[in-house]
Short mmCIF file of C-alpha atoms in Angstrom, two decimals:
data_model
loop_
_atom_site.label_atom_id
_atom_site.label_comp_id
_atom_site.label_asym_id
_atom_site.label_seq_id
_atom_site.Cartn_x
_atom_site.Cartn_y
_atom_site.Cartn_z
CA MET E 299 5.95 14.09 108.03
CA ASN E 300 3.03 15.73 106.94
CA ASP E 301 0.47 13.05 107.97
CA THR E 302 2.08 10.68 105.62
CA SER E 303 2.59 7.34 107.07
CA THR E 304 5.83 5.53 106.47
CA SER E 305 4.54 2.38 104.87
CA ASP E 306 3.61 4.40 101.57
CA VAL E 307 6.42 7.06 101.18
CA ILE E 308 8.75 5.11 98.80
CA GLY E 309 8.59 6.73 95.35
CA ARG E 310 6.87 9.76 96.91
CA ARG E 311 8.15 13.17 96.04
CA VAL E 312 9.58 15.51 98.73
CA GLU E 313 11.06 19.31 99.13
CA VAL E 314 13.68 19.88 101.86
CA ASN E 315 14.80 23.26 102.31
CA GLY E 316 14.00 24.41 98.60
CA GLU E 317 15.42 21.25 97.25
CA HIS E 318 13.60 18.22 95.20
CA ALA E 319 13.94 14.43 96.07
CA THR E 320 12.64 11.09 95.57
CA VAL E 321 12.29 9.03 98.72
CA ARG E 322 14.03 5.41 97.87
CA PHE E 323 14.03 4.11 101.73
CA SER E 324 12.69 4.16 104.70
CA GLY E 325 13.49 2.57 108.09
CA ILE E 326 16.35 2.09 110.65
CA VAL E 327 19.73 3.16 109.54
CA PRO E 328 22.31 1.56 112.68
CA PRO E 329 23.86 2.49 114.82
CA VAL E 330 21.84 5.69 115.24
CA ALA E 331 18.62 5.14 116.49
CA GLY E 332 14.96 6.01 114.83
CA LEU E 333 13.62 6.48 111.49
CA TRP E 334 15.46 7.83 108.47
CA LEU E 335 14.06 8.45 105.06
CA GLY E 336 16.60 7.85 102.11
CA VAL E 337 16.45 10.08 99.29
CA GLU E 338 17.69 10.61 95.73
CA TRP E 339 18.08 14.34 95.22
CA ASP E 340 17.25 15.95 91.78
CA ASN E 341 20.45 17.81 91.82
CA PRO E 342 23.17 15.09 92.89
CA GLU E 343 25.57 17.67 94.06
CA ARG E 344 23.09 18.15 96.98
CA GLY E 345 23.81 14.33 98.32
CA LYS E 346 26.69 12.85 100.26
CA HIS E 347 26.70 8.98 99.17
CA ASP E 348 25.06 6.66 96.82
CA GLY E 349 22.37 5.15 99.22
CA SER E 350 25.23 3.03 101.21
CA HIS E 351 26.09 3.43 104.83
CA GLU E 352 28.99 1.57 106.61
CA GLY E 353 29.29 -0.93 103.69
CA THR E 354 25.20 -1.70 103.58
CA VAL E 355 23.42 -0.79 100.52
CA TYR E 356 19.84 0.88 101.72
CA PHE E 357 18.89 2.25 98.48
CA LYS E 358 20.50 2.81 94.81
CA CYS E 359 21.06 6.15 92.94
CA ARG E 360 21.74 7.05 89.62
CA HIS E 361 24.82 9.41 90.72
CA PRO E 362 27.53 8.27 93.16
CA THR E 363 26.52 11.77 95.53
CA GLY E 364 23.24 11.43 94.79
CA GLY E 365 21.79 10.19 98.00
CA SER E 366 21.22 11.43 101.61
CA PHE E 367 19.52 10.17 104.78
CA ILE E 368 16.84 12.49 106.31
CA ARG E 369 15.08 12.65 109.49
CA PRO E 370 11.27 12.55 108.63
CA ASN E 371 10.35 15.92 110.62
CA LYS E 372 12.72 17.46 107.74
CA VAL E 373 10.78 16.62 104.92
CA ASN E 374 7.91 18.45 103.18
CA PHE E 375 5.38 15.97 101.23
CA GLY E 376 3.45 18.55 100.18
CA VAL E 377 -0.21 19.55 100.06
CA GLY E 378 -3.32 18.37 97.86
CA PHE E 379 -4.20 20.60 94.68
CA LEU E 380 -7.30 22.18 96.39
CA THR E 381 -5.26 23.15 99.49
CA ALA E 382 -2.51 24.70 97.17
CA VAL E 383 -5.46 26.95 95.44
CA LYS E 384 -6.80 28.38 98.59
CA ASN E 385 -3.24 29.13 99.81
CA ARG E 386 -2.45 31.12 96.78
CA TYR E 387 -5.81 32.60 95.62
CA VAL E 388 -8.73 32.49 98.36
CA LEU E 389 -9.42 35.75 100.21
CA GLU E 390 -10.42 36.50 103.84
CA ASP E 391 -12.70 39.40 104.42
CA GLY E 392 -10.92 42.16 106.67
CA PRO E 393 -12.16 45.19 108.38
CA GLU E 394 -15.80 46.20 107.39
CA GLU E 395 -15.20 49.76 106.70
CA ASP E 396 -18.04 49.86 103.52
CA GLY E 397 -16.67 46.83 102.01
CA LYS E 398 -13.65 49.02 100.74
CA GLU E 399 -10.90 47.39 102.71
CA GLN E 400 -9.95 43.64 102.56
CA ILE E 401 -7.26 41.44 103.30
CA VAL E 402 -5.73 39.32 100.55
CA ILE E 403 -3.72 36.12 101.31
CA ILE E 404 -1.17 35.90 98.59
CA GLY E 405 1.26 32.74 99.18
CA ASN E 406 0.25 33.05 102.79
CA LYS E 407 1.11 36.70 103.30
CA PRO E 408 -1.73 39.07 103.89
CA VAL E 409 -1.65 41.95 101.83
CA GLU E 410 -4.06 45.12 102.46
CA THR E 411 -5.93 46.11 99.33
CA ILE E 412 -8.20 49.32 98.70
CA GLY E 413 -10.54 49.85 95.78
CA PHE E 414 -10.23 46.40 94.35
CA ASP E 415 -13.81 45.10 95.59
CA SER E 416 -14.76 43.89 92.13
CA ILE E 417 -11.48 41.83 91.52
CA ILE E 418 -11.46 40.47 95.30
CA LYS E 419 -15.01 39.53 94.88
CA GLN E 420 -14.71 37.56 91.47
CA GLN E 421 -11.11 35.91 93.02
CA SER E 422 -12.52 34.99 96.19
CA GLN E 423 -15.11 32.92 94.56
CA LEU E 424 -13.07 29.72 93.47
CA SER E 425 -15.79 28.89 91.34
CA LYS E 426 -14.88 31.47 88.67
CA LEU E 427 -11.49 30.85 88.52
CA GLN E 428 -10.30 29.67 85.17
CA GLU E 429 -6.71 30.41 84.97
CA ILE E 430 -4.59 29.36 88.00
CA SER E 431 -0.57 29.02 88.41
CA LEU E 432 0.32 26.70 91.28
CA ARG E 433 4.20 26.37 90.15
CA ASN E 434 6.35 25.48 93.05
CA CYS E 435 3.64 25.16 95.65
CA ALA E 436 4.22 21.77 96.75
CA VAL E 437 1.22 19.90 95.12
CA ASN E 438 1.24 16.08 95.50
CA GLY E 439 -1.95 15.25 94.32
CA ALA E 440 -5.76 15.67 93.78
CA GLY E 441 -6.60 15.54 97.88
CA ASP E 442 -10.12 14.54 98.92
CA LYS E 443 -12.07 12.88 96.25
CA GLY E 444 -14.42 15.09 94.44
CA ALA E 445 -13.20 18.27 96.17
CA ILE E 446 -11.73 20.00 93.18
CA ALA E 447 -14.79 19.55 90.73
CA LYS E 448 -17.02 20.87 93.25
CA ALA E 449 -14.73 23.93 94.69
CA CYS E 450 -13.51 25.30 91.13
CA PRO E 451 -14.88 23.31 88.44
CA ASN E 452 -14.09 26.13 85.48
CA ILE E 453 -10.70 25.84 85.62
CA ARG E 454 -9.25 26.09 81.67
CA LYS E 455 -5.53 26.45 82.28
CA VAL E 456 -3.22 25.17 85.06
CA ASP E 457 0.33 25.72 85.70
CA LEU E 458 1.71 22.65 88.10
CA SER E 459 5.00 22.75 87.19
CA ARG E 460 7.62 22.09 89.82
CA ASN E 461 5.65 20.28 92.33
CA LEU E 462 5.71 17.09 94.06
CA LEU E 463 3.39 14.91 91.86
CA SER E 464 5.14 11.66 91.49
CA SER E 465 3.14 9.68 88.76
CA TRP E 466 0.34 10.06 85.89
CA ASP E 467 -2.38 8.51 88.00
CA GLU E 468 -2.00 11.32 90.21
CA VAL E 469 -2.12 14.00 87.23
CA LEU E 470 -5.46 11.97 86.32
CA ASP E 471 -6.90 12.06 89.45
CA ILE E 472 -6.79 16.15 89.26
CA ALA E 473 -7.50 16.12 85.48
CA ASP E 474 -10.86 13.57 86.20
CA GLN E 475 -12.27 16.69 88.01
CA LEU E 476 -11.40 19.41 85.53
CA LYS E 477 -13.46 18.56 82.50
CA HIS E 478 -12.96 21.98 80.81
CA LEU E 479 -9.13 21.90 81.30
CA GLU E 480 -7.35 23.31 78.00
CA VAL E 481 -3.89 23.98 79.15
CA LEU E 482 -1.47 21.98 81.42
CA ASN E 483 1.93 22.52 82.52
CA LEU E 484 3.53 19.73 84.33
CA SER E 485 7.29 20.34 83.87
CA GLU E 486 9.80 19.52 86.08
CA ASN E 487 7.58 16.86 88.11
CA LYS E 488 9.53 13.45 88.16
CA LEU E 489 6.91 11.25 87.07
CA SER E 490 6.06 7.43 86.74
CA PHE E 491 4.13 6.47 83.84
CA PRO E 492 1.84 3.88 83.51
CA SER E 493 3.27 0.45 81.76
CA GLY E 494 1.68 -2.51 80.37
CA SER E 495 -1.98 -1.85 81.99
CA PRO E 496 -4.55 -0.03 79.55
CA VAL E 497 -4.13 3.46 80.46
CA ARG E 498 -7.35 5.62 81.56
CA THR E 499 -8.67 7.52 78.58
CA GLY E 500 -11.19 10.40 78.16
CA THR E 501 -9.59 12.14 81.11
CA PHE E 502 -8.72 15.42 79.28
CA PRO E 503 -11.72 15.71 76.62
CA ALA E 504 -10.74 19.40 76.29
CA LEU E 505 -7.17 19.46 76.43
CA LYS E 506 -5.44 21.53 73.77
CA VAL E 507 -2.01 22.70 75.10
CA LEU E 508 0.33 20.25 77.44
CA VAL E 509 3.48 20.76 78.70
CA LEU E 510 6.15 17.73 80.06
CA ASN E 511 9.27 19.60 79.89
CA ARG E 512 11.80 17.36 81.92
CA THR E 513 9.33 14.83 83.31
CA GLY E 514 11.38 11.84 82.28
CA ILE E 515 8.73 10.43 80.18
CA THR E 516 9.84 8.15 77.20
CA TRP E 517 8.23 8.15 73.93
CA VAL E 518 6.43 4.87 74.55
CA GLU E 519 4.97 6.42 77.43
CA VAL E 520 3.79 9.55 75.50
CA LEU E 521 2.08 7.43 72.79
CA ARG E 522 0.46 5.38 75.57
CA CYS E 523 -0.90 7.74 77.31
CA ALA E 524 -1.61 10.00 73.93
CA ALA E 525 -4.93 8.16 73.49
CA GLY E 526 -6.31 10.40 76.59
CA TRP E 527 -5.60 13.75 74.47
CA PRO E 528 -8.06 13.25 71.52
CA VAL E 529 -7.81 17.06 70.84
CA LEU E 530 -4.52 18.11 71.56
CA GLU E 531 -3.00 20.61 69.70
CA GLU E 532 0.38 21.53 71.05
CA LEU E 533 3.04 18.95 73.11
CA TYR E 534 5.98 19.80 74.65
CA LEU E 535 8.68 17.25 75.52
CA LYS E 536 11.92 19.12 76.02
CA SER E 537 14.35 17.85 78.13
CA ASN E 538 13.50 14.37 78.63
CA ASP E 539 16.16 12.10 76.97
CA LEU E 540 13.76 11.04 74.49
CA LEU E 541 14.14 8.17 71.72
CA ILE E 542 11.53 8.46 69.07
CA SER E 543 11.39 4.43 68.74
CA GLU E 544 7.83 4.06 66.76
CA ARG E 545 5.53 5.74 64.41
CA PRO E 546 2.40 6.94 66.10
CA ALA E 547 -0.74 5.39 65.07
CA ASP E 548 -4.10 6.51 65.75
CA VAL E 549 -2.61 9.26 68.43
CA LEU E 550 -1.48 12.66 67.98
CA GLN E 551 -2.93 13.19 64.81
CA THR E 552 -4.53 16.60 65.80
CA VAL E 553 -1.31 17.96 67.23
CA LYS E 554 -0.03 21.08 65.24
CA LEU E 555 3.10 22.04 67.27
CA LEU E 556 5.76 19.72 68.58
CA ASP E 557 8.58 20.60 71.01
CA LEU E 558 11.13 18.06 70.89
CA SER E 559 14.27 20.49 72.00
CA SER E 560 17.24 19.52 74.26
CA ASN E 561 16.88 15.41 73.51
CA GLN E 562 20.18 14.91 72.43
CA LEU E 563 19.44 11.06 71.29
CA ILE E 564 17.17 12.05 68.61
CA ASP E 565 18.91 11.92 65.09
CA GLU E 566 17.32 12.45 61.30
CA ASN E 567 16.03 8.78 60.96
CA GLN E 568 14.00 9.08 63.89
CA LEU E 569 12.25 12.35 62.60
CA PHE E 570 11.06 10.30 59.77
CA LEU E 571 8.81 8.51 62.24
CA ILE E 572 7.01 11.43 62.92
CA ALA E 573 6.78 13.00 59.42
CA TYR E 574 3.51 11.94 58.68
CA LEU E 575 1.38 13.58 61.46
CA PRO E 576 -1.16 15.18 59.07
CA ARG E 577 -1.64 18.86 61.16
CA LEU E 578 1.72 19.06 62.39
CA GLU E 579 2.54 22.63 61.48
CA GLN E 580 5.14 23.76 64.04
CA LEU E 581 8.15 21.34 64.48
CA ILE E 582 10.93 22.31 67.14
CA LEU E 583 13.97 20.83 67.18
CA SER E 584 16.42 23.01 68.97
CA ASP E 585 19.67 21.89 70.45
CA ILE E 586 19.00 18.03 69.64
CA GLY E 587 22.77 17.81 67.83
CA LEU E 588 21.12 17.52 64.32
CA SER E 589 23.53 17.89 61.55
CA SER E 590 22.19 16.52 58.57
CA ILE E 591 18.53 16.10 56.90
CA HIS E 592 17.94 14.09 53.78
CA PHE E 593 14.22 13.28 52.27
CA PRO E 594 14.68 10.20 49.99
CA ASP E 595 11.36 10.41 48.49
CA ALA E 596 12.16 13.67 46.61
CA GLY E 597 15.11 14.37 43.99
CA SER E 598 16.69 17.58 43.63
CA GLY E 599 13.96 20.47 42.93
CA HIS E 600 11.34 18.25 43.96
CA LYS E 601 9.10 18.24 46.71
CA THR E 602 8.69 15.39 49.42
CA SER E 603 5.79 14.11 50.62
CA MET E 604 7.00 14.16 54.38
CA PHE E 605 5.80 16.74 57.09
CA PRO E 606 3.00 17.88 54.52
CA SER E 607 1.62 20.57 56.97
CA LEU E 608 5.07 21.75 58.27
CA GLN E 609 5.17 25.53 58.32
CA TYR E 610 7.48 26.44 60.75
CA LEU E 611 10.94 24.73 61.71
CA VAL E 612 13.05 25.45 64.50
CA VAL E 613 16.74 24.28 64.44
CA ASN E 614 18.43 26.76 66.31
CA ASP E 615 21.81 25.34 68.54
CA ASN E 616 22.68 22.28 66.30
CA GLN E 617 25.66 21.25 64.50
CA ILE E 618 24.27 22.14 61.11
CA SER E 619 27.32 23.08 58.69
CA GLN E 620 26.52 22.08 55.27
CA TRP E 621 24.45 23.94 53.02
CA SER E 622 23.03 20.82 51.40
CA PHE E 623 21.00 20.53 55.17
CA ILE E 624 19.27 24.11 53.80
CA ASN E 625 18.92 22.77 50.32
CA GLU E 626 16.80 19.74 51.58
CA LEU E 627 14.32 22.11 53.54
CA ASP E 628 13.70 23.63 49.80
CA LYS E 629 11.64 20.08 49.30
CA LEU E 630 9.38 20.83 52.21
CA PRO E 631 5.87 21.64 50.84
CA SER E 632 4.69 24.04 53.29
CA LEU E 633 7.51 25.44 54.86
CA GLN E 634 7.29 29.36 55.42
CA ALA E 635 9.17 30.24 58.52
CA LEU E 636 12.68 28.87 59.67
CA SER E 637 14.80 29.65 62.78
CA CYS E 638 18.50 28.30 62.80
CA SER E 639 20.76 30.46 64.73
CA ARG E 640 23.67 29.33 66.40
CA ASN E 641 24.82 26.70 63.98
CA PRO E 642 28.39 26.50 62.48
CA LEU E 643 26.75 27.22 59.26
CA THR E 644 25.71 30.52 60.32
CA GLU E 645 28.01 31.39 62.84
CA GLY E 646 31.24 31.02 60.39
CA SER E 647 33.41 33.50 58.31
CA LYS E 648 30.81 34.66 56.33
CA ALA E 649 29.10 37.87 57.40
CA ALA E 650 25.67 37.41 58.87
CA HIS E 651 23.67 39.11 56.02
CA THR E 652 25.55 36.81 53.38
CA THR E 653 24.55 33.89 55.24
CA ARG E 654 20.64 35.10 55.53
CA GLY E 655 20.63 36.10 51.72
CA LEU E 656 21.86 32.33 50.52
CA ILE E 657 19.21 30.84 52.95
CA ILE E 658 16.82 32.99 51.36
CA ALA E 659 17.86 32.03 47.81
CA LYS E 660 18.05 28.36 48.53
CA ILE E 661 14.40 28.27 50.11
CA GLY E 662 11.96 29.77 47.52
CA GLN E 663 8.71 29.81 49.63
CA LEU E 664 10.14 31.23 52.92
CA LYS E 665 8.53 34.01 54.44
CA THR E 666 10.39 34.58 57.86
CA LEU E 667 14.02 33.84 58.63
CA ASN E 668 15.11 33.84 62.46
CA LYS E 669 11.98 35.74 63.41
CA CYS E 670 12.74 38.49 60.79
CA GLU E 671 10.20 39.05 57.80
CA ILE E 672 11.48 38.45 54.25
CA LEU E 673 10.30 41.45 52.24
CA PRO E 674 9.61 41.30 48.63
CA GLU E 675 12.72 43.68 47.73
CA GLU E 676 15.00 41.36 50.31
CA ARG E 677 14.10 38.44 48.30
CA ARG E 678 14.59 39.73 44.86
CA GLY E 679 18.06 41.29 46.08
CA ALA E 680 19.08 37.65 47.51
CA GLU E 681 18.16 35.76 44.55
CA LEU E 682 19.96 38.39 42.17
CA ASP E 683 23.12 38.25 44.39
CA TYR E 684 22.80 34.32 44.27
CA ARG E 685 22.37 34.06 41.00
CA LYS E 686 25.30 36.26 40.10
CA ALA E 687 27.71 34.82 42.72
CA PHE E 688 27.32 31.23 41.69
CA GLY E 689 27.02 32.28 37.80
CA ASN E 690 30.78 31.41 36.67
CA GLU E 691 30.24 28.05 38.56
CA TRP E 692 27.15 27.56 36.53
CA LYS E 693 28.81 27.98 32.99
CA ALA E 694 31.53 26.00 34.00
CA ALA E 695 29.27 23.13 34.79
CA GLY E 696 27.57 23.29 31.36
CA GLY E 697 25.19 26.11 31.78
CA HIS E 698 24.47 28.40 29.08
CA GLN E 699 22.20 31.22 28.28
CA ASP E 700 20.88 29.54 25.33
CA PRO E 701 18.17 27.09 26.65
CA ASP E 702 18.99 24.71 24.16
CA ARG E 703 22.62 24.18 25.13
CA ASN E 704 21.33 24.81 28.85
CA ARG E 705 22.69 21.35 30.60
CA PRO E 706 24.76 22.09 34.17
CA HIS E 707 25.86 18.49 35.33
CA ALA E 708 24.13 16.67 38.17
CA GLU E 709 26.52 17.74 40.64
CA PHE E 710 25.92 21.62 40.31
CA LEU E 711 22.08 20.83 40.35
CA ALA E 712 22.43 19.11 43.63
CA ALA E 713 24.73 21.99 45.06
CA HIS E 714 22.18 24.80 43.91
CA PRO E 715 18.74 22.98 43.23
CA ARG E 716 17.10 26.24 42.77
CA TYR E 717 19.33 27.89 40.32
CA GLN E 718 17.95 26.63 37.13
CA SER E 719 14.34 27.94 38.45
CA LEU E 720 15.95 31.49 39.15
CA CYS E 721 17.58 31.55 35.80
CA LEU E 722 13.88 31.13 34.63
CA LYS E 723 12.85 33.77 37.10
CA TYR E 724 15.10 36.55 35.98
CA GLY E 725 16.65 35.59 33.00
CA ALA E 726 20.25 33.47 32.78
CA PRO E 727 23.32 35.67 34.06
CA GLU E 728 24.83 37.60 30.84
CA ASP E 729 28.69 37.18 30.53
CA GLY E 730 29.15 40.81 31.66
CA GLU E 731 27.20 40.26 35.03
CA LEU E 732 30.14 37.42 35.41
CA LYS E 733 33.15 39.35 34.96
CA THR E 734 35.41 39.39 37.85
CA GLN E 735 34.93 42.11 40.25
CA GLN E 736 38.07 44.60 40.96
CA PRO E 737 37.17 46.07 44.12
CA PHE E 738 39.85 48.48 44.22
CA LEU E 739 38.68 50.26 41.18
CA LEU E 740 35.87 52.79 41.55
CA LYS E 741 35.15 52.59 37.87
CA ASN E 742 33.92 48.93 38.23
CA GLN E 743 31.79 50.07 41.01
CA LEU E 744 29.96 53.02 39.55
CA LEU E 745 26.25 52.59 38.60
CA THR E 746 24.60 54.67 35.45
CA LEU E 747 21.22 55.10 36.63
CA LYS E 748 18.43 57.13 35.31
CA ILE E 749 16.60 59.29 37.50
CA LYS E 750 12.92 60.27 37.13
CA TYR E 751 10.24 62.21 38.87
CA PRO E 752 6.88 60.85 38.84
CA ASN E 753 4.88 63.91 39.77
CA GLN E 754 6.94 66.37 38.40
CA VAL E 755 6.29 66.37 34.73
CA ASP E 756 8.38 69.31 34.09
CA GLN E 757 11.56 68.16 35.27
CA LYS E 758 14.03 66.68 32.98
CA VAL E 759 15.34 63.12 33.25
CA LEU E 760 18.99 62.71 34.65
CA GLU E 761 21.54 60.25 34.20
CA LYS E 762 23.91 59.99 37.07
CA ARG E 763 26.76 57.56 37.88
CA LEU E 764 26.64 56.60 41.53
CA PRO E 765 28.82 54.01 43.62
CA ASP E 766 26.88 51.00 44.35
CA SER E 767 28.08 51.32 47.89
CA MET E 768 26.32 54.77 48.43
CA THR E 769 23.80 54.67 50.98
CA ILE E 770 19.96 55.97 50.15
CA GLN E 771 20.42 58.45 52.73
CA LYS E 772 23.45 59.72 50.99
CA VAL E 773 21.27 59.65 47.63
CA LYS E 774 18.76 61.76 49.10
CA GLY E 775 21.31 64.23 50.42
CA LEU E 776 22.36 64.66 46.87
CA LEU E 777 19.28 64.74 45.14
CA ALA E 778 18.04 67.32 47.91
CA ARG E 779 20.93 69.69 46.91
CA LEU E 780 20.26 69.41 43.35
CA LEU E 781 16.28 70.05 43.71
CA LYS E 782 16.53 72.24 46.65
CA VAL E 783 13.81 70.18 48.36
CA PRO E 784 14.20 68.92 52.02
CA VAL E 785 15.61 65.34 52.52
CA SER E 786 13.00 64.53 54.80
CA GLU E 787 10.54 64.88 51.99
CA LEU E 788 12.17 62.84 49.19
CA LEU E 789 10.82 59.07 48.75
CA LEU E 790 12.94 57.04 46.56
CA SER E 791 11.79 53.78 44.64
CA TYR E 792 13.55 52.11 41.37
CA GLU E 793 12.59 50.12 38.48
CA SER E 794 14.41 47.56 36.62
CA PRO E 795 14.25 46.57 32.77
CA LYS E 796 14.53 42.98 34.27
CA MET E 797 11.38 43.43 36.12
CA PRO E 798 8.95 45.07 33.91
CA GLY E 799 5.68 46.71 35.80
CA ARG E 800 7.50 46.59 39.43
CA GLU E 801 8.49 49.30 41.56
CA ILE E 802 11.10 48.64 44.75
CA GLU E 803 10.88 51.03 47.31
CA LEU E 804 14.14 52.07 48.99
CA GLU E 805 12.92 52.52 52.17
CA ASN E 806 15.69 52.12 54.42
CA ASP E 807 18.19 54.86 54.71
CA GLN E 808 20.80 52.92 56.27
CA GLN E 809 21.06 50.20 53.39
CA SER E 810 23.54 50.66 50.17
CA LEU E 811 22.27 51.07 46.58
CA GLN E 812 24.06 47.35 46.34
CA PHE E 813 21.91 45.93 49.14
CA TYR E 814 18.72 46.37 47.26
CA SER E 815 20.32 44.99 43.47
CA VAL E 816 20.06 48.24 41.91
CA GLU E 817 21.94 47.90 38.81
CA SER E 818 23.51 49.79 35.78
CA GLY E 819 20.44 50.54 33.48
CA ASP E 820 17.94 50.50 36.44
CA CYS E 821 15.86 54.00 37.01
CA LEU E 822 15.78 55.79 40.16
CA LEU E 823 12.04 57.26 41.01
CA VAL E 824 11.79 60.68 43.42
CA ARG E 825 8.55 62.03 44.57
CA TRP E 826 8.00 64.48 47.30
#
């Protein structure tokens, strides 16, 4: 039993043949003689029963097949922090051949190394270690008091995920000795957290990143422990079945990134409880079942006071199916980046580029969508397409080119809160733009374009009619034949009378003129 007495094993975390469990019982289980441990497995499929044997309940499990009885000599109770560090990182001297050959002990396996003297020398000195990974090393606590601080006081980053830590107090005993600790990963440790009694504070004076994914922590416990994280900037709480039950008061005020992914009990009303964290810049809400959001303090076209610093929002893998969700995001005053993949809204019948364009048009300050930068020409094209696509609906709702008569009704403005501002930016759509397209008639898809050569003053200005579906590559091919210039030397851009003074580069040869929102009356600029 790894020198662990039977009297203090209840609640301890253990490992058996690679599987993790919690000890729920220690004692005799008649009629078989000898000591048994009753364990509840993290993976309930590993067990055989619910803690009962022949009608007697010895312990209780959350799952009917989550329990087993095991002999103590089959159980690994783990090792102390410093023992695990030495097992993974300490190096022993090898044959003394000018100091060139040494034996490195990595995961208890000796590896001969030649020519790495300087690296080995540094790693062999525990006091110089700053970043360590002890994932899945069966760490069960701090070990001898003060030993960590004496042996490796300069550690700044520790991965303690998937170990045998069973309580927050055991974590504190380790952290108390690592005063420079900045990053700590405790994921996949089934921890018990303090309740009621005051929590030790000042234990994490330098901690900036804390990962508590799959630890079983509750929101109340987060707030209770957070007083000990005075400079924390990133907090990861994925897969904990969290319910945000109260607003943080005087804690988490320095947090810039908060990950609440895969907590299916969180809804939009709970999110309002964290809406006033003053420095929150990144909020990750993937896979929480979110379908709607509404900021009641801001009307259509106005900014909310909630999430004042939020720049990056992640809502992948949710149940978002309505464009009203995207409309609401335009109310966030600082939002610059959005990830919203794998939602019904983005996985529907519309082409991916059409959906992307609509999102860009609806959120005016967005600079990155699904980790892809929004270039100025893409934004211009998306906004012009949006303005045209809903132009007839705008007119039917009371919209008009004359500003004095432009009064679209509230229902339209609620569905398209940015439409009026786009009309101010690009001008109201003209009747000619809003005529119903006849896609099978080529004449209705031809663009009349002027072609100029800014660097060739002797070349005459041409006028050509080109299909709007024509790719930039084919346009270059046409011009190359006309000008007798290699295609590879041609650079294309265009000007529009609607955007005086601006020149838009046509840099993607695979895209069409329509993609760049080139319209009749625009001017192609050709350089070589």
